[in-house]
PDB file of C-alpha atoms and ligand atoms in Angstrom:
ATOM      1  CA  MET A   1       0.000   0.000   0.000  1.00 42.00           C
ATOM      2  CA  THR A   2       1.229   3.510  -0.811  1.00 40.00           C
ATOM      3  CA  ASP A   3       2.126   5.627   2.184  1.00 48.00           C
ATOM      4  CA  LEU A   4       0.254   8.821   1.224  1.00 42.00           C
ATOM      5  CA  SER A   5       1.996  10.875   3.901  1.00 46.00           C
ATOM      6  CA  ALA A   6       5.188  10.355   1.917  1.00 49.00           C
ATOM      7  CA  VAL A   7       3.662  11.793  -1.276  1.00 45.00           C
ATOM      8  CA  PRO A   8       4.304  15.539  -1.511  1.00 45.00           C
ATOM      9  CA  PRO A   9       1.134  17.587  -2.138  1.00 47.00           C
ATOM     10  CA  VAL A  10       0.699  18.923  -5.669  1.00 44.00           C
ATOM     11  CA  THR A  11       1.806  22.528  -5.355  1.00 53.00           C
ATOM     12  CA  PRO A  12       0.425  24.578  -8.186  1.00 57.00           C
ATOM     13  CA  SER A  13       2.642  27.406  -9.264  1.00 90.00           C
ATOM     14  CA  VAL A  14       1.521  30.979  -8.750  1.00 94.00           C
ATOM     15  CA  LEU A  15       3.647  33.535 -10.514  1.00 95.00           C
ATOM     16  CA  VAL A  16       3.243  37.162  -9.429  1.00 96.00           C
ATOM     17  CA  VAL A  17       4.834  39.235 -12.162  1.00 96.00           C
ATOM     18  CA  ASP A  18       6.641  41.918 -10.189  1.00 95.00           C
ATOM     19  CA  HIS A  19       8.371  43.550 -13.148  1.00 96.00           C
ATOM     20  CA  PRO A  20       8.467  47.352 -12.649  1.00 97.00           C
ATOM     21  CA  LEU A  21       6.602  48.029 -15.910  1.00 97.00           C
ATOM     22  CA  VAL A  22       3.778  45.730 -14.826  1.00 98.00           C
ATOM     23  CA  GLN A  23       3.583  47.141 -11.310  1.00 98.00           C
ATOM     24  CA  HIS A  24       3.553  50.739 -12.607  1.00 98.00           C
ATOM     25  CA  LYS A  25       0.724  49.967 -15.001  1.00 98.00           C
ATOM     26  CA  VAL A  26      -1.214  48.093 -12.296  1.00 98.00           C
ATOM     27  CA  THR A  27      -1.131  51.217 -10.112  1.00 98.00           C
ATOM     28  CA  LEU A  28      -2.485  53.316 -12.986  1.00 98.00           C
ATOM     29  CA  VAL A  29      -5.181  50.800 -13.820  1.00 98.00           C
ATOM     30  CA  ARG A  30      -6.335  50.645 -10.182  1.00 98.00           C
ATOM     31  CA  SER A  31      -6.754  54.428  -9.883  1.00 98.00           C
ATOM     32  CA  GLU A  32     -10.325  55.681 -10.117  1.00 97.00           C
ATOM     33  CA  ASP A  33      -8.980  58.704 -12.019  1.00 97.00           C
ATOM     34  CA  THR A  34      -7.982  56.536 -14.997  1.00 97.00           C
ATOM     35  CA  THR A  35     -10.308  57.177 -17.926  1.00 96.00           C
ATOM     36  CA  THR A  36     -12.013  54.394 -19.900  1.00 96.00           C
ATOM     37  CA  ASP A  37      -9.677  54.714 -22.889  1.00 96.00           C
ATOM     38  CA  ASN A  38      -6.569  54.628 -20.706  1.00 97.00           C
ATOM     39  CA  PHE A  39      -7.971  51.763 -18.635  1.00 97.00           C
ATOM     40  CA  ARG A  40      -8.544  49.709 -21.790  1.00 96.00           C
ATOM     41  CA  ARG A  41      -5.065  50.466 -23.123  1.00 97.00           C
ATOM     42  CA  LEU A  42      -3.421  49.617 -19.789  1.00 97.00           C
ATOM     43  CA  VAL A  43      -5.281  46.316 -19.479  1.00 97.00           C
ATOM     44  CA  ARG A  44      -4.164  45.425 -22.993  1.00 97.00           C
ATOM     45  CA  GLU A  45      -0.554  46.308 -22.207  1.00 97.00           C
ATOM     46  CA  ILE A  46      -0.552  44.399 -18.902  1.00 97.00           C
ATOM     47  CA  SER A  47      -2.106  41.372 -20.590  1.00 97.00           C
ATOM     48  CA  GLN A  48       0.775  41.321 -23.059  1.00 97.00           C
ATOM     49  CA  LEU A  49       3.404  41.543 -20.342  1.00 97.00           C
ATOM     50  CA  LEU A  50       1.694  38.705 -18.433  1.00 97.00           C
ATOM     51  CA  THR A  51       1.479  36.645 -21.636  1.00 97.00           C
ATOM     52  CA  TYR A  52       5.228  36.980 -21.993  1.00 95.00           C
ATOM     53  CA  GLU A  53       5.649  35.237 -18.618  1.00 95.00           C
ATOM     54  CA  ALA A  54       2.780  32.764 -19.064  1.00 96.00           C
ATOM     55  CA  THR A  55       4.326  31.446 -22.277  1.00 96.00           C
ATOM     56  CA  ARG A  56       7.904  31.307 -21.010  1.00 94.00           C
ATOM     57  CA  ASP A  57       7.897  27.491 -20.866  1.00 92.00           C
ATOM     58  CA  LEU A  58       6.434  26.821 -24.320  1.00 94.00           C
ATOM     59  CA  ALA A  59       8.153  23.960 -26.136  1.00 93.00           C
ATOM     60  CA  MET A  60      10.675  24.862 -28.812  1.00 94.00           C
ATOM     61  CA  GLU A  61      12.380  23.053 -31.657  1.00 96.00           C
ATOM     62  CA  THR A  62      15.223  24.012 -33.933  1.00 97.00           C
ATOM     63  CA  ILE A  63      14.722  24.420 -37.676  1.00 97.00           C
ATOM     64  CA  SER A  64      17.091  25.107 -40.536  1.00 98.00           C
ATOM     65  CA  ILE A  65      16.775  28.519 -42.188  1.00 98.00           C
ATOM     66  CA  LYS A  66      18.943  30.700 -44.372  1.00 98.00           C
ATOM     67  CA  THR A  67      19.540  34.329 -43.505  1.00 98.00           C
ATOM     68  CA  PRO A  68      20.687  36.522 -46.418  1.00 98.00           C
ATOM     69  CA  ILE A  69      24.226  35.845 -45.119  1.00 98.00           C
ATOM     70  CA  ALA A  70      24.379  32.195 -44.035  1.00 98.00           C
ATOM     71  CA  PRO A  71      22.420  29.022 -43.189  1.00 98.00           C
ATOM     72  CA  MET A  72      21.692  28.498 -39.520  1.00 98.00           C
ATOM     73  CA  GLN A  73      19.739  26.421 -37.019  1.00 98.00           C
ATOM     74  CA  SER A  74      17.198  28.598 -35.264  1.00 98.00           C
ATOM     75  CA  PRO A  75      14.475  28.017 -32.614  1.00 96.00           C
ATOM     76  CA  VAL A  76      10.722  28.154 -33.244  1.00 95.00           C
ATOM     77  CA  LEU A  77       7.687  27.231 -31.164  1.00 93.00           C
ATOM     78  CA  SER A  78       6.663  23.584 -31.305  1.00 91.00           C
ATOM     79  CA  GLY A  79       4.455  21.281 -29.290  1.00 79.00           C
ATOM     80  CA  LYS A  80       0.825  21.919 -28.460  1.00 81.00           C
ATOM     81  CA  LYS A  81      -0.966  24.732 -30.240  1.00 93.00           C
ATOM     82  CA  LEU A  82      -2.619  27.401 -28.118  1.00 96.00           C
ATOM     83  CA  CYS A  83      -6.178  28.274 -27.303  1.00 97.00           C
ATOM     84  CA  LEU A  84      -7.101  31.349 -25.275  1.00 98.00           C
ATOM     85  CA  VAL A  85     -10.379  31.167 -23.389  1.00 98.00           C
ATOM     86  CA  SER A  86     -11.965  34.402 -22.245  1.00 97.00           C
ATOM     87  CA  ILE A  87     -14.383  34.480 -19.343  1.00 96.00           C
ATOM     88  CA  LEU A  88     -16.942  37.063 -20.505  1.00 93.00           C
ATOM     89  CA  ARG A  89     -17.102  39.867 -20.441  1.00 90.00           C
ATOM     90  CA  ALA A  90     -14.007  41.343 -18.800  1.00 92.00           C
ATOM     91  CA  GLY A  91     -11.821  38.536 -20.161  1.00 94.00           C
ATOM     92  CA  ASN A  92     -12.174  40.098 -23.600  1.00 95.00           C
ATOM     93  CA  GLY A  93     -10.187  43.123 -22.454  1.00 93.00           C
ATOM     94  CA  PHE A  94      -7.300  40.741 -21.825  1.00 92.00           C
ATOM     95  CA  LEU A  95      -7.848  38.712 -24.968  1.00 94.00           C
ATOM     96  CA  ASP A  96      -7.285  41.590 -27.375  1.00 89.00           C
ATOM     97  CA  GLY A  97      -3.756  42.229 -26.142  1.00 93.00           C
ATOM     98  CA  MET A  98      -2.862  38.553 -25.943  1.00 96.00           C
ATOM     99  CA  LEU A  99      -3.976  37.902 -29.520  1.00 96.00           C
ATOM    100  CA  GLU A 100      -1.593  40.577 -30.756  1.00 95.00           C
ATOM    101  CA  LEU A 101       1.257  38.445 -29.382  1.00 94.00           C
ATOM    102  CA  LEU A 102      -0.314  35.068 -30.238  1.00 95.00           C
ATOM    103  CA  PRO A 103      -2.119  35.771 -33.512  1.00 93.00           C
ATOM    104  CA  ALA A 104      -2.518  32.101 -34.465  1.00 93.00           C
ATOM    105  CA  ALA A 105      -4.156  31.085 -31.179  1.00 95.00           C
ATOM    106  CA  ARG A 106      -7.712  29.784 -31.307  1.00 97.00           C
ATOM    107  CA  VAL A 107     -10.224  31.446 -28.995  1.00 98.00           C
ATOM    108  CA  GLY A 108     -13.020  30.160 -26.790  1.00 98.00           C
ATOM    109  CA  HIS A 109     -15.559  32.129 -24.765  1.00 98.00           C
ATOM    110  CA  ILE A 110     -17.305  31.190 -21.557  1.00 97.00           C
ATOM    111  CA  GLY A 111     -20.137  33.420 -20.371  1.00 95.00           C
ATOM    112  CA  LEU A 112     -20.644  33.357 -16.626  1.00 89.00           C
ATOM    113  CA  TYR A 113     -22.399  35.837 -14.402  1.00 83.00           C
ATOM    114  CA  ARG A 114     -22.350  35.879 -10.653  1.00 75.00           C
ATOM    115  CA  ASP A 115     -25.634  35.413  -8.867  1.00 80.00           C
ATOM    116  CA  PRO A 116     -25.656  38.599  -6.774  1.00 76.00           C
ATOM    117  CA  GLU A 117     -27.024  36.745  -3.726  1.00 79.00           C
ATOM    118  CA  THR A 118     -24.933  33.582  -3.694  1.00 80.00           C
ATOM    119  CA  LEU A 119     -21.970  34.841  -5.793  1.00 72.00           C
ATOM    120  CA  GLU A 120     -22.165  31.441  -7.543  1.00 79.00           C
ATOM    121  CA  PRO A 121     -21.427  31.432 -11.289  1.00 85.00           C
ATOM    122  CA  ILE A 122     -24.301  30.857 -13.720  1.00 90.00           C
ATOM    123  CA  GLU A 123     -23.267  29.841 -17.256  1.00 92.00           C
ATOM    124  CA  TYR A 124     -25.034  31.563 -20.161  1.00 94.00           C
ATOM    125  CA  TYR A 125     -22.573  30.965 -23.021  1.00 96.00           C
ATOM    126  CA  PHE A 126     -20.011  28.295 -23.920  1.00 96.00           C
ATOM    127  CA  LYS A 127     -18.250  28.167 -27.279  1.00 97.00           C
ATOM    128  CA  ILE A 128     -14.871  26.504 -27.722  1.00 97.00           C
ATOM    129  CA  PRO A 129     -12.860  25.142 -30.671  1.00 97.00           C
ATOM    130  CA  GLU A 130     -13.554  21.474 -31.537  1.00 96.00           C
ATOM    131  CA  ASP A 131      -9.904  20.475 -31.146  1.00 95.00           C
ATOM    132  CA  ILE A 132      -9.447  22.243 -27.818  1.00 96.00           C
ATOM    133  CA  HIS A 133      -8.478  18.998 -26.054  1.00 95.00           C
ATOM    134  CA  GLU A 134      -5.292  18.903 -28.165  1.00 94.00           C
ATOM    135  CA  ARG A 135      -4.271  22.435 -27.176  1.00 95.00           C
ATOM    136  CA  LEU A 136      -2.569  24.254 -24.346  1.00 96.00           C
ATOM    137  CA  VAL A 137      -5.390  26.397 -22.988  1.00 97.00           C
ATOM    138  CA  ILE A 138      -4.851  29.734 -21.275  1.00 98.00           C
ATOM    139  CA  VAL A 139      -7.946  30.973 -19.461  1.00 98.00           C
ATOM    140  CA  VAL A 140      -8.135  34.739 -18.986  1.00 97.00           C
ATOM    141  CA  ASP A 141     -10.175  36.961 -16.690  1.00 97.00           C
ATOM    142  CA  PRO A 142      -8.751  40.157 -15.160  1.00 97.00           C
ATOM    143  CA  MET A 143     -10.222  39.606 -11.691  1.00 96.00           C
ATOM    144  CA  LEU A 144      -9.887  36.388  -9.666  1.00 96.00           C
ATOM    145  CA  ALA A 145     -12.272  37.266  -6.818  1.00 95.00           C
ATOM    146  CA  THR A 146     -14.076  34.381  -5.064  1.00 93.00           C
ATOM    147  CA  GLY A 147     -12.594  31.930  -7.565  1.00 94.00           C
ATOM    148  CA  ASN A 148     -16.051  30.478  -8.289  1.00 92.00           C
ATOM    149  CA  SER A 149     -16.152  31.535 -11.962  1.00 93.00           C
ATOM    150  CA  ALA A 150     -12.578  30.422 -12.577  1.00 95.00           C
ATOM    151  CA  ILE A 151     -13.258  27.020 -11.015  1.00 96.00           C
ATOM    152  CA  ALA A 152     -16.475  26.592 -13.023  1.00 95.00           C
ATOM    153  CA  ALA A 153     -14.702  27.558 -16.267  1.00 96.00           C
ATOM    154  CA  LEU A 154     -11.834  25.147 -15.623  1.00 97.00           C
ATOM    155  CA  ASN A 155     -14.298  22.370 -14.723  1.00 97.00           C
ATOM    156  CA  ARG A 156     -16.086  22.846 -18.063  1.00 96.00           C
ATOM    157  CA  LEU A 157     -12.817  22.829 -20.007  1.00 97.00           C
ATOM    158  CA  LYS A 158     -11.618  19.659 -18.292  1.00 97.00           C
ATOM    159  CA  GLU A 159     -15.001  18.033 -19.060  1.00 96.00           C
ATOM    160  CA  ALA A 160     -14.277  18.925 -22.708  1.00 95.00           C
ATOM    161  CA  GLY A 161     -11.043  16.941 -22.469  1.00 96.00           C
ATOM    162  CA  VAL A 162      -8.525  19.743 -21.941  1.00 96.00           C
ATOM    163  CA  SER A 163      -5.541  18.527 -19.931  1.00 94.00           C
ATOM    164  CA  THR A 164      -3.036  21.399 -20.115  1.00 94.00           C
ATOM    165  CA  LEU A 165      -4.300  24.632 -18.611  1.00 97.00           C
ATOM    166  CA  LYS A 166      -3.022  27.939 -17.305  1.00 97.00           C
ATOM    167  CA  TYR A 167      -4.940  30.786 -15.729  1.00 98.00           C
ATOM    168  CA  VAL A 168      -3.925  34.412 -16.217  1.00 98.00           C
ATOM    169  CA  CYS A 169      -5.439  37.333 -14.296  1.00 97.00           C
ATOM    170  CA  LEU A 170      -4.572  40.902 -13.416  1.00 98.00           C
ATOM    171  CA  ILE A 171      -5.505  40.917  -9.731  1.00 98.00           C
ATOM    172  CA  ALA A 172      -6.147  37.832  -7.597  1.00 97.00           C
ATOM    173  CA  SER A 173      -7.688  37.848  -4.129  1.00 97.00           C
ATOM    174  CA  ARG A 174      -5.949  35.651  -1.591  1.00 96.00           C
ATOM    175  CA  GLN A 175      -9.230  33.778  -1.053  1.00 95.00           C
ATOM    176  CA  GLY A 176      -9.788  33.217  -4.779  1.00 95.00           C
ATOM    177  CA  LEU A 177      -6.250  31.959  -5.221  1.00 96.00           C
ATOM    178  CA  ARG A 178      -6.656  29.446  -2.401  1.00 95.00           C
ATOM    179  CA  ALA A 179      -9.979  28.198  -3.768  1.00 95.00           C
ATOM    180  CA  LEU A 180      -8.624  27.875  -7.304  1.00 96.00           C
ATOM    181  CA  GLN A 181      -5.488  26.079  -6.163  1.00 95.00           C
ATOM    182  CA  ALA A 182      -7.544  23.663  -4.045  1.00 95.00           C
ATOM    183  CA  ALA A 183      -9.958  22.855  -6.900  1.00 96.00           C
ATOM    184  CA  HIS A 184      -7.380  22.758  -9.719  1.00 96.00           C
ATOM    185  CA  PRO A 185      -3.948  22.072  -8.269  1.00 95.00           C
ATOM    186  CA  ASP A 186      -2.563  21.259 -11.716  1.00 95.00           C
ATOM    187  CA  VAL A 187      -3.279  24.703 -13.177  1.00 97.00           C
ATOM    188  CA  ALA A 188      -0.473  27.256 -13.126  1.00 96.00           C
ATOM    189  CA  ILE A 189      -1.631  30.783 -12.276  1.00 97.00           C
ATOM    190  CA  VAL A 190      -0.050  34.018 -13.476  1.00 97.00           C
ATOM    191  CA  THR A 191      -1.119  37.326 -11.924  1.00 97.00           C
ATOM    192  CA  ALA A 192       0.170  40.878 -11.570  1.00 98.00           C
ATOM    193  CA  ALA A 193      -1.021  41.328  -7.959  1.00 97.00           C
ATOM    194  CA  ILE A 194      -2.518  39.562  -4.962  1.00 97.00           C
ATOM    195  CA  ASP A 195      -4.957  41.568  -2.802  1.00 97.00           C
ATOM    196  CA  GLU A 196      -5.896  40.398   0.664  1.00 93.00           C
ATOM    197  CA  GLU A 197      -9.621  41.084   0.888  1.00 93.00           C
ATOM    198  CA  LEU A 198     -13.021  40.667  -0.703  1.00 95.00           C
ATOM    199  CA  ASN A 199     -15.983  42.852   0.284  1.00 94.00           C
ATOM    200  CA  GLU A 200     -19.523  41.597   0.947  1.00 90.00           C
ATOM    201  CA  HIS A 201     -20.383  41.972  -2.772  1.00 89.00           C
ATOM    202  CA  GLY A 202     -17.474  39.792  -3.802  1.00 90.00           C
ATOM    203  CA  TYR A 203     -15.347  42.698  -5.055  1.00 95.00           C
ATOM    204  CA  ILE A 204     -11.603  42.630  -4.514  1.00 97.00           C
ATOM    205  CA  VAL A 205     -10.338  45.218  -2.001  1.00 97.00           C
ATOM    206  CA  PRO A 206      -8.580  47.461  -2.920  1.00 98.00           C
ATOM    207  CA  GLY A 207      -8.827  45.922  -6.407  1.00 98.00           C
ATOM    208  CA  LEU A 208      -9.800  48.211  -9.258  1.00 98.00           C
ATOM    209  CA  GLY A 209     -13.601  48.102  -9.164  1.00 97.00           C
ATOM    210  CA  ASP A 210     -15.691  46.322 -11.779  1.00 95.00           C
ATOM    211  CA  ALA A 211     -13.300  45.446 -14.593  1.00 96.00           C
ATOM    212  CA  GLY A 212     -16.095  45.001 -17.163  1.00 94.00           C
ATOM    213  CA  ASP A 213     -17.689  48.350 -16.349  1.00 95.00           C
ATOM    214  CA  ARG A 214     -14.349  50.115 -16.454  1.00 96.00           C
ATOM    215  CA  LEU A 215     -13.361  48.454 -19.749  1.00 95.00           C
ATOM    216  CA  TYR A 216     -16.612  49.219 -21.496  1.00 93.00           C
ATOM    217  CA  GLY A 217     -17.707  52.401 -19.705  1.00 90.00           C
ATOM    218  CA  THR A 218     -21.008  50.897 -18.607  1.00 91.00           C
ATOM    219  CA  LYS A 219     -21.105  52.704 -15.267  1.00 81.00           C
TER     220      LYS A 219
HETATM  221  N1  URA B 301     -15.042  41.296 -10.773  1.00 54.95           N
HETATM  222  C1  URA B 301     -14.600  42.561 -10.942  1.00 54.95           C
HETATM  223  O1  URA B 301     -14.726  43.126 -12.024  1.00 54.95           O
HETATM  224  N2  URA B 301     -14.010  43.181  -9.894  1.00 54.95           N
HETATM  225  C2  URA B 301     -13.847  42.599  -8.707  1.00 54.95           C
HETATM  226  O2  URA B 301     -13.304  43.220  -7.800  1.00 54.95           O
HETATM  227  C3  URA B 301     -14.323  41.277  -8.556  1.00 54.95           C
HETATM  228  C4  URA B 301     -14.907  40.643  -9.594  1.00 54.95           C
END
């Protein structure tokens, strides 16, 4: 019989990208004085900087090419193709920037809203590429608050056969991180900040407010 106490727990990786450019932009994006157009631009820029870190371990292979001067062996991406999955609607603010860096990635969308009473996610939309189970999937949503939506989205993707997943957000609450790690210990998480609190409405404190409203100017 296996002695389970000897098996180390699966420790999912959480990467907080503390690069000065990211941290500077996070401060600007948090400020209530930031206008809708600047907010949108900053979210796009931060998403690209986080993508840079989230894709750091992509598989590579070497191919033969010729420069105008000489033949050479040079590295290119190989391995699983990518699919980005946006949790609507704020995820789309992240998606735009990421697609500029990963133009060949396929895209899925999961529509979830939070029941205002229970804060539980209710699914209203689910559209993913047919071959998603063959891809490395990066799920994006700027705010990891309770973790309920993230967990529900990852559950749905695993049900669809996806086995390699990452989760990228702008701000994570400590509580949301714990919940997500407990439910999906195999999923690596990349974030620009961890905030300690959630308020009674499930908003991250200090956070940045409602990411969807700020992206789309709906409030
Ligand atoms: N969603 C948001 O947009 N902001 C939060 O603080 C939490 C969830």
